[in-house]
């Protein structure tokens, strides 16, 4: 509670735990996407409503009681993580127009990959670099010659390195999009065929689309570099200024 939150305004989406929507509009828009299951399904719905020509408004006079995280905390963290990293990607794929998705998606996937590495627990990368692997050459040769000596060679694909379950969830989440590409392009086409409002109008609701919350220097370097390379700085120009409210 604060004075800045006591102003009615338009908003990209309403929190799924504190919203009201006309039943006919909800049904016509397709409701919450059942393939999301949870997390960002409200972002997807709100964004989609704007694409379809409707509006979403924040009413500060409304009162709602929400038992926060009463369900998610009962599940293993990797299952929640998968939804939290996958569903934003699916929201982007469904709701950006063609031109803007071509700019945003490669940057989003690049940052996705960097975050996955940061939580992977892999540690020192030198064992994977050939310039540091000279001591392994004899061992590799011995494995390859093992069948000739009556032994059994261990297939290279059987080699294992541990990664965290959180990083595995990230990998699976990304593959839910990339491994079902035709499916999600068809789902996207359903939304885009009914578009009634251009992205330029919806971007006014994004507020700070280039906000970076990661502290890792390499991530921040990639974040800024991809924004420049993909033209996202120009795309979202004027929407990242603290305190600015172009959505009013």
mmCIF file with all atom_site columns, N, CA and C in Angstrom, residues 151-197:
data_model
loop_
_atom_site.group_PDB
_atom_site.id
_atom_site.type_symbol
_atom_site.label_atom_id
_atom_site.label_alt_id
_atom_site.label_comp_id
_atom_site.label_asym_id
_atom_site.label_entity_id
_atom_site.label_seq_id
_atom_site.pdbx_PDB_ins_code
_atom_site.Cartn_x
_atom_site.Cartn_y
_atom_site.Cartn_z
_atom_site.occupancy
_atom_site.B_iso_or_equiv
_atom_site.pdbx_formal_charge
_atom_site.auth_seq_id
_atom_site.auth_comp_id
_atom_site.auth_asym_id
_atom_site.auth_atom_id
_atom_site.pdbx_PDB_model_num
ATOM 1   N N  . UNK A 1 151 ? 38.637 -55.906 -24.249 1.00 0.00 ? 151 UNK A N  1
ATOM 2   C CA . UNK A 1 151 ? 37.885 -55.171 -23.241 1.00 0.00 ? 151 UNK A CA 1
ATOM 3   C C  . UNK A 1 151 ? 36.628 -54.567 -23.833 1.00 0.00 ? 151 UNK A C  1
ATOM 4   N N  . UNK A 1 152 ? 35.969 -53.735 -23.067 1.00 0.00 ? 152 UNK A N  1
ATOM 5   C CA . UNK A 1 152 ? 34.744 -53.078 -23.519 1.00 0.00 ? 152 UNK A CA 1
ATOM 6   C C  . UNK A 1 152 ? 34.932 -51.578 -23.420 1.00 0.00 ? 152 UNK A C  1
ATOM 7   N N  . UNK A 1 153 ? 34.797 -50.925 -24.555 1.00 0.00 ? 153 UNK A N  1
ATOM 8   C CA . UNK A 1 153 ? 34.932 -49.471 -24.555 1.00 0.00 ? 153 UNK A CA 1
ATOM 9   C C  . UNK A 1 153 ? 33.663 -48.836 -24.008 1.00 0.00 ? 153 UNK A C  1
ATOM 10  N N  . UNK A 1 154 ? 33.835 -47.839 -23.216 1.00 0.00 ? 154 UNK A N  1
ATOM 11  C CA . UNK A 1 154 ? 32.691 -47.095 -22.689 1.00 0.00 ? 154 UNK A CA 1
ATOM 12  C C  . UNK A 1 154 ? 32.291 -46.038 -23.700 1.00 0.00 ? 154 UNK A C  1
ATOM 13  N N  . UNK A 1 155 ? 31.086 -46.099 -24.254 1.00 0.00 ? 155 UNK A N  1
ATOM 14  C CA . UNK A 1 155 ? 30.670 -45.101 -25.239 1.00 0.00 ? 155 UNK A CA 1
ATOM 15  C C  . UNK A 1 155 ? 30.818 -43.685 -24.689 1.00 0.00 ? 155 UNK A C  1
ATOM 16  N N  . UNK A 1 156 ? 31.274 -42.786 -25.562 1.00 0.00 ? 156 UNK A N  1
ATOM 17  C CA . UNK A 1 156 ? 31.484 -41.414 -25.120 1.00 0.00 ? 156 UNK A CA 1
ATOM 18  C C  . UNK A 1 156 ? 30.191 -40.783 -24.640 1.00 0.00 ? 156 UNK A C  1
ATOM 19  N N  . UNK A 1 157 ? 29.052 -41.192 -25.220 1.00 0.00 ? 157 UNK A N  1
ATOM 20  C CA . UNK A 1 157 ? 27.774 -40.602 -24.832 1.00 0.00 ? 157 UNK A CA 1
ATOM 21  C C  . UNK A 1 157 ? 27.339 -41.039 -23.443 1.00 0.00 ? 157 UNK A C  1
ATOM 22  N N  . UNK A 1 158 ? 28.016 -42.074 -22.898 1.00 0.00 ? 158 UNK A N  1
ATOM 23  C CA . UNK A 1 158 ? 27.666 -42.508 -21.547 1.00 0.00 ? 158 UNK A CA 1
ATOM 24  C C  . UNK A 1 158 ? 28.328 -41.654 -20.480 1.00 0.00 ? 158 UNK A C  1
ATOM 25  N N  . UNK A 1 159 ? 29.288 -40.833 -20.877 1.00 0.00 ? 159 UNK A N  1
ATOM 26  C CA . UNK A 1 159 ? 29.958 -39.982 -19.898 1.00 0.00 ? 159 UNK A CA 1
ATOM 27  C C  . UNK A 1 159 ? 28.942 -39.052 -19.259 1.00 0.00 ? 159 UNK A C  1
ATOM 28  N N  . UNK A 1 160 ? 29.065 -38.852 -17.959 1.00 0.00 ? 160 UNK A N  1
ATOM 29  C CA . UNK A 1 160 ? 28.100 -38.060 -17.219 1.00 0.00 ? 160 UNK A CA 1
ATOM 30  C C  . UNK A 1 160 ? 28.789 -36.897 -16.505 1.00 0.00 ? 160 UNK A C  1
ATOM 31  N N  . UNK A 1 161 ? 28.107 -35.786 -16.476 1.00 0.00 ? 161 UNK A N  1
ATOM 32  C CA . UNK A 1 161 ? 28.512 -34.680 -15.615 1.00 0.00 ? 161 UNK A CA 1
ATOM 33  C C  . UNK A 1 161 ? 27.260 -34.235 -14.867 1.00 0.00 ? 161 UNK A C  1
ATOM 34  N N  . UNK A 1 162 ? 27.369 -33.938 -13.604 1.00 0.00 ? 162 UNK A N  1
ATOM 35  C CA . UNK A 1 162 ? 26.179 -33.554 -12.836 1.00 0.00 ? 162 UNK A CA 1
ATOM 36  C C  . UNK A 1 162 ? 25.769 -32.113 -13.121 1.00 0.00 ? 162 UNK A C  1
ATOM 37  N N  . UNK A 1 163 ? 24.468 -31.890 -13.237 1.00 0.00 ? 163 UNK A N  1
ATOM 38  C CA . UNK A 1 163 ? 23.937 -30.532 -13.258 1.00 0.00 ? 163 UNK A CA 1
ATOM 39  C C  . UNK A 1 163 ? 22.795 -30.476 -12.254 1.00 0.00 ? 163 UNK A C  1
ATOM 40  N N  . UNK A 1 164 ? 22.466 -29.287 -11.821 1.00 0.00 ? 164 UNK A N  1
ATOM 41  C CA . UNK A 1 164 ? 21.401 -29.141 -10.841 1.00 0.00 ? 164 UNK A CA 1
ATOM 42  C C  . UNK A 1 164 ? 20.051 -29.474 -11.469 1.00 0.00 ? 164 UNK A C  1
ATOM 43  N N  . UNK A 1 165 ? 19.101 -29.848 -10.631 1.00 0.00 ? 165 UNK A N  1
ATOM 44  C CA . UNK A 1 165 ? 17.750 -30.133 -11.111 1.00 0.00 ? 165 UNK A CA 1
ATOM 45  C C  . UNK A 1 165 ? 17.091 -28.862 -11.642 1.00 0.00 ? 165 UNK A C  1
ATOM 46  N N  . UNK A 1 166 ? 17.484 -27.709 -11.108 1.00 0.00 ? 166 UNK A N  1
ATOM 47  C CA . UNK A 1 166 ? 16.939 -26.444 -11.589 1.00 0.00 ? 166 UNK A CA 1
ATOM 48  C C  . UNK A 1 166 ? 17.368 -26.206 -13.031 1.00 0.00 ? 166 UNK A C  1
ATOM 49  N N  . UNK A 1 167 ? 18.659 -26.459 -13.342 1.00 0.00 ? 167 UNK A N  1
ATOM 50  C CA . UNK A 1 167 ? 19.133 -26.299 -14.716 1.00 0.00 ? 167 UNK A CA 1
ATOM 51  C C  . UNK A 1 167 ? 18.466 -27.300 -15.649 1.00 0.00 ? 167 UNK A C  1
ATOM 52  N N  . UNK A 1 168 ? 18.246 -28.523 -15.174 1.00 0.00 ? 168 UNK A N  1
ATOM 53  C CA . UNK A 1 168 ? 17.546 -29.512 -15.985 1.00 0.00 ? 168 UNK A CA 1
ATOM 54  C C  . UNK A 1 168 ? 16.124 -29.054 -16.276 1.00 0.00 ? 168 UNK A C  1
ATOM 55  N N  . UNK A 1 169 ? 15.487 -28.425 -15.285 1.00 0.00 ? 169 UNK A N  1
ATOM 56  C CA . UNK A 1 169 ? 14.133 -27.893 -15.506 1.00 0.00 ? 169 UNK A CA 1
ATOM 57  C C  . UNK A 1 169 ? 14.152 -26.811 -16.579 1.00 0.00 ? 169 UNK A C  1
ATOM 58  N N  . UNK A 1 170 ? 15.186 -25.965 -16.561 1.00 0.00 ? 170 UNK A N  1
ATOM 59  C CA . UNK A 1 170 ? 15.314 -24.936 -17.597 1.00 0.00 ? 170 UNK A CA 1
ATOM 60  C C  . UNK A 1 170 ? 15.416 -25.567 -18.980 1.00 0.00 ? 170 UNK A C  1
ATOM 61  N N  . UNK A 1 171 ? 16.254 -26.585 -19.104 1.00 0.00 ? 171 UNK A N  1
ATOM 62  C CA . UNK A 1 171 ? 16.460 -27.244 -20.396 1.00 0.00 ? 171 UNK A CA 1
ATOM 63  C C  . UNK A 1 171 ? 15.165 -27.869 -20.899 1.00 0.00 ? 171 UNK A C  1
ATOM 64  N N  . UNK A 1 172 ? 14.447 -28.528 -20.017 1.00 0.00 ? 172 UNK A N  1
ATOM 65  C CA . UNK A 1 172 ? 13.179 -29.150 -20.405 1.00 0.00 ? 172 UNK A CA 1
ATOM 66  C C  . UNK A 1 172 ? 12.157 -28.077 -20.776 1.00 0.00 ? 172 UNK A C  1
ATOM 67  N N  . UNK A 1 173 ? 12.143 -26.982 -20.005 1.00 0.00 ? 173 UNK A N  1
ATOM 68  C CA . UNK A 1 173 ? 11.201 -25.902 -20.289 1.00 0.00 ? 173 UNK A CA 1
ATOM 69  C C  . UNK A 1 173 ? 11.420 -25.287 -21.661 1.00 0.00 ? 173 UNK A C  1
ATOM 70  N N  . UNK A 1 174 ? 12.680 -25.044 -22.021 1.00 0.00 ? 174 UNK A N  1
ATOM 71  C CA . UNK A 1 174 ? 12.975 -24.496 -23.340 1.00 0.00 ? 174 UNK A CA 1
ATOM 72  C C  . UNK A 1 174 ? 12.582 -25.491 -24.433 1.00 0.00 ? 174 UNK A C  1
ATOM 73  N N  . UNK A 1 175 ? 12.805 -26.773 -24.176 1.00 0.00 ? 175 UNK A N  1
ATOM 74  C CA . UNK A 1 175 ? 12.474 -27.781 -25.184 1.00 0.00 ? 175 UNK A CA 1
ATOM 75  C C  . UNK A 1 175 ? 10.972 -27.958 -25.349 1.00 0.00 ? 175 UNK A C  1
ATOM 76  N N  . UNK A 1 176 ? 10.192 -27.590 -24.332 1.00 0.00 ? 176 UNK A N  1
ATOM 77  C CA . UNK A 1 176 ? 8.742  -27.633 -24.499 1.00 0.00 ? 176 UNK A CA 1
ATOM 78  C C  . UNK A 1 176 ? 8.294  -26.704 -25.623 1.00 0.00 ? 176 UNK A C  1
ATOM 79  N N  . UNK A 1 177 ? 9.045  -25.623 -25.821 1.00 0.00 ? 177 UNK A N  1
ATOM 80  C CA . UNK A 1 177 ? 8.787  -24.738 -26.964 1.00 0.00 ? 177 UNK A CA 1
ATOM 81  C C  . UNK A 1 177 ? 9.495  -25.253 -28.217 1.00 0.00 ? 177 UNK A C  1
ATOM 82  N N  . UNK A 1 178 ? 10.799 -25.446 -28.129 1.00 0.00 ? 178 UNK A N  1
ATOM 83  C CA . UNK A 1 178 ? 11.592 -25.753 -29.316 1.00 0.00 ? 178 UNK A CA 1
ATOM 84  C C  . UNK A 1 178 ? 11.309 -27.146 -29.860 1.00 0.00 ? 178 UNK A C  1
ATOM 85  N N  . UNK A 1 179 ? 10.943 -28.090 -28.994 1.00 0.00 ? 179 UNK A N  1
ATOM 86  C CA . UNK A 1 179 ? 10.671 -29.447 -29.423 1.00 0.00 ? 179 UNK A CA 1
ATOM 87  C C  . UNK A 1 179 ? 9.260  -29.654 -29.953 1.00 0.00 ? 179 UNK A C  1
ATOM 88  N N  . UNK A 1 180 ? 8.425  -28.610 -29.818 1.00 0.00 ? 180 UNK A N  1
ATOM 89  C CA . UNK A 1 180 ? 7.040  -28.683 -30.345 1.00 0.00 ? 180 UNK A CA 1
ATOM 90  C C  . UNK A 1 180 ? 6.769  -27.421 -31.159 1.00 0.00 ? 180 UNK A C  1
ATOM 91  N N  . UNK A 1 181 ? 7.686  -27.106 -32.030 1.00 0.00 ? 181 UNK A N  1
ATOM 92  C CA . UNK A 1 181 ? 7.660  -25.842 -32.749 1.00 0.00 ? 181 UNK A CA 1
ATOM 93  C C  . UNK A 1 181 ? 6.387  -25.670 -33.573 1.00 0.00 ? 181 UNK A C  1
ATOM 94  N N  . UNK A 1 182 ? 6.026  -26.678 -34.350 1.00 0.00 ? 182 UNK A N  1
ATOM 95  C CA . UNK A 1 182 ? 4.825  -26.570 -35.192 1.00 0.00 ? 182 UNK A CA 1
ATOM 96  C C  . UNK A 1 182 ? 3.575  -26.361 -34.336 1.00 0.00 ? 182 UNK A C  1
ATOM 97  N N  . UNK A 1 183 ? 3.525  -27.038 -33.208 1.00 0.00 ? 183 UNK A N  1
ATOM 98  C CA . UNK A 1 183 ? 2.374  -26.894 -32.318 1.00 0.00 ? 183 UNK A CA 1
ATOM 99  C C  . UNK A 1 183 ? 2.242  -25.452 -31.849 1.00 0.00 ? 183 UNK A C  1
ATOM 100 N N  . UNK A 1 184 ? 3.343  -24.868 -31.388 1.00 0.00 ? 184 UNK A N  1
ATOM 101 C CA . UNK A 1 184 ? 3.256  -23.515 -30.841 1.00 0.00 ? 184 UNK A CA 1
ATOM 102 C C  . UNK A 1 184 ? 3.110  -22.471 -31.933 1.00 0.00 ? 184 UNK A C  1
ATOM 103 N N  . UNK A 1 185 ? 3.585  -22.754 -33.127 1.00 0.00 ? 185 UNK A N  1
ATOM 104 C CA . UNK A 1 185 ? 3.316  -21.835 -34.227 1.00 0.00 ? 185 UNK A CA 1
ATOM 105 C C  . UNK A 1 185 ? 1.830  -21.851 -34.596 1.00 0.00 ? 185 UNK A C  1
ATOM 106 N N  . UNK A 1 186 ? 1.209  -23.012 -34.483 1.00 0.00 ? 186 UNK A N  1
ATOM 107 C CA . UNK A 1 186 ? -0.237 -23.089 -34.732 1.00 0.00 ? 186 UNK A CA 1
ATOM 108 C C  . UNK A 1 186 ? -1.010 -22.362 -33.637 1.00 0.00 ? 186 UNK A C  1
ATOM 109 N N  . UNK A 1 187 ? -0.575 -22.532 -32.384 1.00 0.00 ? 187 UNK A N  1
ATOM 110 C CA . UNK A 1 187 ? -1.230 -21.820 -31.285 1.00 0.00 ? 187 UNK A CA 1
ATOM 111 C C  . UNK A 1 187 ? -1.066 -20.304 -31.461 1.00 0.00 ? 187 UNK A C  1
ATOM 112 N N  . UNK A 1 188 ? 0.101  -19.913 -31.907 1.00 0.00 ? 188 UNK A N  1
ATOM 113 C CA . UNK A 1 188 ? 0.366  -18.493 -32.163 1.00 0.00 ? 188 UNK A CA 1
ATOM 114 C C  . UNK A 1 188 ? -0.548 -17.962 -33.269 1.00 0.00 ? 188 UNK A C  1
ATOM 115 N N  . UNK A 1 189 ? -0.699 -18.749 -34.325 1.00 0.00 ? 189 UNK A N  1
ATOM 116 C CA . UNK A 1 189 ? -1.524 -18.322 -35.459 1.00 0.00 ? 189 UNK A CA 1
ATOM 117 C C  . UNK A 1 189 ? -2.969 -18.092 -35.035 1.00 0.00 ? 189 UNK A C  1
ATOM 118 N N  . UNK A 1 190 ? -3.452 -18.874 -34.063 1.00 0.00 ? 190 UNK A N  1
ATOM 119 C CA . UNK A 1 190 ? -4.812 -18.683 -33.564 1.00 0.00 ? 190 UNK A CA 1
ATOM 120 C C  . UNK A 1 190 ? -5.002 -17.276 -33.007 1.00 0.00 ? 190 UNK A C  1
ATOM 121 N N  . UNK A 1 191 ? -4.004 -16.807 -32.275 1.00 0.00 ? 191 UNK A N  1
ATOM 122 C CA . UNK A 1 191 ? -4.087 -15.474 -31.664 1.00 0.00 ? 191 UNK A CA 1
ATOM 123 C C  . UNK A 1 191 ? -3.889 -14.395 -32.715 1.00 0.00 ? 191 UNK A C  1
ATOM 124 N N  . UNK A 1 192 ? -2.843 -14.540 -33.520 1.00 0.00 ? 192 UNK A N  1
ATOM 125 C CA . UNK A 1 192 ? -2.486 -13.477 -34.464 1.00 0.00 ? 192 UNK A CA 1
ATOM 126 C C  . UNK A 1 192 ? -3.559 -13.273 -35.536 1.00 0.00 ? 192 UNK A C  1
ATOM 127 N N  . UNK A 1 193 ? -4.283 -14.323 -35.875 1.00 0.00 ? 193 UNK A N  1
ATOM 128 C CA . UNK A 1 193 ? -5.332 -14.186 -36.889 1.00 0.00 ? 193 UNK A CA 1
ATOM 129 C C  . UNK A 1 193 ? -6.481 -13.308 -36.414 1.00 0.00 ? 193 UNK A C  1
ATOM 130 N N  . UNK A 1 194 ? -6.562 -13.111 -35.111 1.00 0.00 ? 194 UNK A N  1
ATOM 131 C CA . UNK A 1 194 ? -7.651 -12.311 -34.543 1.00 0.00 ? 194 UNK A CA 1
ATOM 132 C C  . UNK A 1 194 ? -7.167 -10.967 -34.013 1.00 0.00 ? 194 UNK A C  1
ATOM 133 N N  . UNK A 1 195 ? -5.961 -10.580 -34.345 1.00 0.00 ? 195 UNK A N  1
ATOM 134 C CA . UNK A 1 195 ? -5.370 -9.342  -33.818 1.00 0.00 ? 195 UNK A CA 1
ATOM 135 C C  . UNK A 1 195 ? -6.205 -8.129  -34.212 1.00 0.00 ? 195 UNK A C  1
ATOM 136 N N  . UNK A 1 196 ? -6.434 -7.258  -33.215 1.00 0.00 ? 196 UNK A N  1
ATOM 137 C CA . UNK A 1 196 ? -7.186 -6.023  -33.432 1.00 0.00 ? 196 UNK A CA 1
ATOM 138 C C  . UNK A 1 196 ? -6.413 -4.792  -32.958 1.00 0.00 ? 196 UNK A C  1
ATOM 139 N N  . UNK A 1 197 ? -5.248 -4.974  -32.392 1.00 0.00 ? 197 UNK A N  1
ATOM 140 C CA . UNK A 1 197 ? -4.492 -3.835  -31.868 1.00 0.00 ? 197 UNK A CA 1
ATOM 141 C C  . UNK A 1 197 ? -3.012 -4.051  -32.167 1.00 0.00 ? 197 UNK A C  1
#
